[in-house]
Amino acid sequence: VYDGLNGDWGGVIDRCPNTKYAQLIRKTLEILNSENMLDRVFFTSFDARVLDLIKKESPTSKVGLLSDFRPGHAIKRAIVKHYDAVSLAFEHLTPAEVKKAHDHGILVYGWSPAKEEEMEKLFAVFHVDGVITDNLPNALRACKKSCYNQTHE
């Protein structure tokens, strides 16, 4: 749930009251549990407070911190808070940062590449665990070229 434009950005645009995250998280977890789907969901957020609430309510849930400009800072936060992953803006990633996250057992997702070449580089050179994109055909081709041979040779 993204509610940044409806009151949660500290007054940037206050058309609606702040989201009641604890209530929303409890209801979401309740629905996922009732459908036996909780183990199939990976929660991500820019807001560490939301991820912390999820972990408090459901300690086995998988969570990942989204970050757009400061990958090193996000990785440090994920390490300290024992998050499962970081989803980082691919333009700001370095192989050293990916390695640091992996050394601490944290998955790394390149966030929002669109071009196949960008995704290939993320997989083949940076060794990310996946990408978050709206261009699924490019992601599948890039993974087939760069990932499949690494894991199936």
mmCIF file of C-alpha atoms in Angstrom:
data_model
loop_
_atom_site.group_PDB
_atom_site.id
_atom_site.type_symbol
_atom_site.label_atom_id
_atom_site.label_comp_id
_atom_site.label_asym_id
_atom_site.label_seq_id
_atom_site.Cartn_x
_atom_site.Cartn_y
_atom_site.Cartn_z
ATOM 1 C CA VAL A 1 0.000 0.000 0.000
ATOM 2 C CA TYR A 2 1.418 3.353 -1.000
ATOM 3 C CA ASP A 3 -0.179 6.264 0.732
ATOM 4 C CA GLY A 4 2.481 8.953 0.368
ATOM 5 C CA LEU A 5 0.136 11.351 -1.395
ATOM 6 C CA ASN A 6 -2.667 10.999 1.086
ATOM 7 C CA GLY A 7 -1.219 12.416 4.263
ATOM 8 C CA ASP A 8 1.768 10.262 5.186
ATOM 9 C CA TRP A 9 4.544 12.527 3.906
ATOM 10 C CA GLY A 10 4.426 14.936 6.798
ATOM 11 C CA GLY A 11 2.210 17.534 5.234
ATOM 12 C CA VAL A 12 3.438 17.496 1.640
ATOM 13 C CA ILE A 13 -0.111 16.815 0.512
ATOM 14 C CA ASP A 14 -2.624 16.386 3.316
ATOM 15 C CA ARG A 15 -5.894 15.538 1.614
ATOM 16 C CA CYS A 16 -6.607 12.528 3.804
ATOM 17 C CA PRO A 17 -5.751 11.451 7.341
ATOM 18 C CA ASN A 18 -2.646 9.371 7.908
ATOM 19 C CA THR A 19 -2.883 5.679 7.197
ATOM 20 C CA LYS A 20 -3.441 3.453 10.216
ATOM 21 C CA TYR A 21 -0.605 1.085 9.352
ATOM 22 C CA ALA A 22 -0.915 -1.194 12.378
ATOM 23 C CA GLN A 23 -4.582 -1.816 11.599
ATOM 24 C CA LEU A 24 -3.864 -2.263 7.884
ATOM 25 C CA ILE A 25 -1.021 -4.699 8.571
ATOM 26 C CA ARG A 26 -3.068 -6.775 11.006
ATOM 27 C CA LYS A 27 -5.931 -7.028 8.497
ATOM 28 C CA THR A 28 -3.559 -7.901 5.627
ATOM 29 C CA LEU A 29 -1.842 -10.613 7.685
ATOM 30 C CA GLU A 30 -5.216 -11.954 8.794
ATOM 31 C CA ILE A 31 -6.394 -12.293 5.185
ATOM 32 C CA LEU A 32 -3.144 -13.875 4.024
ATOM 33 C CA ASN A 33 -3.219 -16.340 6.923
ATOM 34 C CA SER A 34 -6.843 -17.263 6.275
ATOM 35 C CA GLU A 35 -5.959 -18.058 2.650
ATOM 36 C CA ASN A 36 -2.738 -19.910 3.603
ATOM 37 C CA MET A 37 -0.743 -17.469 1.504
ATOM 38 C CA LEU A 38 1.452 -15.668 4.031
ATOM 39 C CA ASP A 39 4.534 -17.687 3.123
ATOM 40 C CA ARG A 40 4.123 -16.621 -0.542
ATOM 41 C CA VAL A 41 4.252 -12.863 0.111
ATOM 42 C CA PHE A 42 7.329 -10.661 0.324
ATOM 43 C CA PHE A 43 6.545 -7.293 1.880
ATOM 44 C CA THR A 44 8.500 -4.240 0.710
ATOM 45 C CA SER A 45 8.293 -0.630 1.762
ATOM 46 C CA PHE A 46 10.250 2.618 1.749
ATOM 47 C CA ASP A 47 9.155 3.031 5.366
ATOM 48 C CA ALA A 48 11.107 0.930 7.887
ATOM 49 C CA ARG A 49 8.371 1.565 10.476
ATOM 50 C CA VAL A 50 5.933 -0.418 8.329
ATOM 51 C CA LEU A 51 8.391 -3.299 7.946
ATOM 52 C CA ASP A 52 9.042 -3.297 11.689
ATOM 53 C CA LEU A 53 5.300 -3.536 12.375
ATOM 54 C CA ILE A 54 5.015 -6.463 9.969
ATOM 55 C CA LYS A 55 7.909 -8.279 11.689
ATOM 56 C CA LYS A 56 6.378 -7.558 15.096
ATOM 57 C CA GLU A 57 3.002 -9.012 14.080
ATOM 58 C CA SER A 58 4.445 -11.844 11.983
ATOM 59 C CA PRO A 59 8.113 -12.587 12.794
ATOM 60 C CA THR A 60 8.470 -15.159 10.008
ATOM 61 C CA SER A 61 7.222 -12.834 7.269
ATOM 62 C CA LYS A 62 9.782 -11.792 4.677
ATOM 63 C CA VAL A 63 10.419 -8.058 4.399
ATOM 64 C CA GLY A 64 12.579 -5.847 2.224
ATOM 65 C CA LEU A 65 13.511 -2.184 2.369
ATOM 66 C CA LEU A 66 13.043 -0.089 -0.772
ATOM 67 C CA SER A 67 15.528 2.731 -1.326
ATOM 68 C CA ASP A 68 15.983 5.044 -4.244
ATOM 69 C CA PHE A 69 19.127 7.114 -3.665
ATOM 70 C CA ARG A 70 21.323 5.706 -0.898
ATOM 71 C CA PRO A 71 21.954 1.974 -1.357
ATOM 72 C CA GLY A 72 24.731 1.833 1.246
ATOM 73 C CA HIS A 73 22.472 3.356 3.894
ATOM 74 C CA ALA A 74 19.615 0.977 3.045
ATOM 75 C CA ILE A 75 21.910 -2.038 3.240
ATOM 76 C CA LYS A 76 23.200 -0.956 6.670
ATOM 77 C CA ARG A 77 19.619 -0.514 7.904
ATOM 78 C CA ALA A 78 18.628 -3.928 6.549
ATOM 79 C CA ILE A 79 21.595 -5.548 8.293
ATOM 80 C CA VAL A 80 20.849 -3.896 11.643
ATOM 81 C CA LYS A 81 17.122 -4.654 11.470
ATOM 82 C CA HIS A 82 17.565 -8.213 10.150
ATOM 83 C CA TYR A 83 15.494 -7.614 7.029
ATOM 84 C CA ASP A 84 15.481 -10.250 4.334
ATOM 85 C CA ALA A 85 16.143 -8.022 1.338
ATOM 86 C CA VAL A 86 16.754 -4.593 -0.089
ATOM 87 C CA SER A 87 15.252 -3.284 -3.309
ATOM 88 C CA LEU A 88 17.601 -0.606 -4.570
ATOM 89 C CA ALA A 89 17.482 1.882 -7.423
ATOM 90 C CA PHE A 90 19.610 0.158 -10.026
ATOM 91 C CA GLU A 91 21.274 3.397 -11.184
ATOM 92 C CA HIS A 92 22.952 3.800 -7.799
ATOM 93 C CA LEU A 93 24.028 0.194 -7.197
ATOM 94 C CA THR A 94 27.603 -1.028 -7.191
ATOM 95 C CA PRO A 95 28.869 -4.618 -7.179
ATOM 96 C CA ALA A 96 30.554 -3.943 -3.822
ATOM 97 C CA GLU A 97 27.223 -2.979 -2.239
ATOM 98 C CA VAL A 98 25.541 -6.092 -3.603
ATOM 99 C CA LYS A 99 28.380 -8.207 -2.221
ATOM 100 C CA LYS A 100 28.104 -6.533 1.201
ATOM 101 C CA ALA A 101 24.387 -7.307 1.354
ATOM 102 C CA HIS A 102 24.944 -10.887 0.214
ATOM 103 C CA ASP A 103 27.722 -11.337 2.783
ATOM 104 C CA HIS A 104 25.078 -10.595 5.423
ATOM 105 C CA GLY A 105 22.484 -12.929 3.914
ATOM 106 C CA ILE A 106 20.388 -10.136 2.435
ATOM 107 C CA LEU A 107 18.827 -10.547 -0.992
ATOM 108 C CA VAL A 108 19.264 -7.652 -3.437
ATOM 109 C CA TYR A 109 16.721 -6.617 -6.049
ATOM 110 C CA GLY A 110 17.484 -3.992 -8.671
ATOM 111 C CA TRP A 111 14.583 -1.639 -8.656
ATOM 112 C CA SER A 112 13.014 -0.465 -11.754
ATOM 113 C CA PRO A 113 15.228 -1.103 -14.743
ATOM 114 C CA ALA A 114 13.281 -1.184 -18.011
ATOM 115 C CA LYS A 115 15.884 -1.965 -20.656
ATOM 116 C CA GLU A 116 17.009 -5.522 -21.213
ATOM 117 C CA GLU A 117 20.671 -4.446 -21.217
ATOM 118 C CA GLU A 118 20.299 -2.845 -17.788
ATOM 119 C CA MET A 119 18.810 -6.026 -16.399
ATOM 120 C CA GLU A 120 21.482 -8.213 -17.993
ATOM 121 C CA LYS A 121 24.169 -6.105 -16.309
ATOM 122 C CA LEU A 122 22.415 -6.344 -12.950
ATOM 123 C CA PHE A 123 22.265 -10.130 -13.201
ATOM 124 C CA ALA A 124 25.605 -10.882 -14.852
ATOM 125 C CA VAL A 125 27.899 -8.224 -13.360
ATOM 126 C CA PHE A 126 26.221 -7.146 -10.132
ATOM 127 C CA HIS A 127 24.755 -10.591 -9.284
ATOM 128 C CA VAL A 128 21.449 -9.260 -7.977
ATOM 129 C CA ASP A 129 18.867 -11.804 -6.902
ATOM 130 C CA GLY A 130 16.141 -10.300 -9.057
ATOM 131 C CA VAL A 131 14.669 -7.140 -10.515
ATOM 132 C CA ILE A 132 11.522 -5.199 -9.837
ATOM 133 C CA THR A 133 10.244 -3.926 -13.157
ATOM 134 C CA ASP A 134 7.128 -3.391 -15.185
ATOM 135 C CA ASN A 135 8.816 -4.824 -18.275
ATOM 136 C CA LEU A 136 8.402 -8.562 -17.773
ATOM 137 C CA PRO A 137 9.398 -9.617 -21.317
ATOM 138 C CA ASN A 138 12.765 -7.843 -20.977
ATOM 139 C CA ALA A 139 13.272 -9.277 -17.490
ATOM 140 C CA LEU A 140 12.637 -12.823 -18.699
ATOM 141 C CA ARG A 141 15.025 -12.446 -21.649
ATOM 142 C CA ALA A 142 17.716 -10.862 -19.477
ATOM 143 C CA CYS A 143 17.431 -13.571 -16.836
ATOM 144 C CA LYS A 144 17.486 -16.311 -19.439
ATOM 145 C CA LYS A 145 20.708 -14.878 -20.895
ATOM 146 C CA SER A 146 22.427 -13.983 -17.627
ATOM 147 C CA CYS A 147 20.969 -16.110 -14.836
ATOM 148 C CA TYR A 148 20.033 -19.424 -16.306
ATOM 149 C CA ASN A 149 23.559 -20.438 -17.250
ATOM 150 C CA GLN A 150 24.911 -19.449 -13.830
ATOM 151 C CA THR A 151 22.465 -21.649 -11.949
ATOM 152 C CA HIS A 152 22.065 -24.547 -14.354
ATOM 153 C CA GLU A 153 25.546 -25.361 -15.655
#
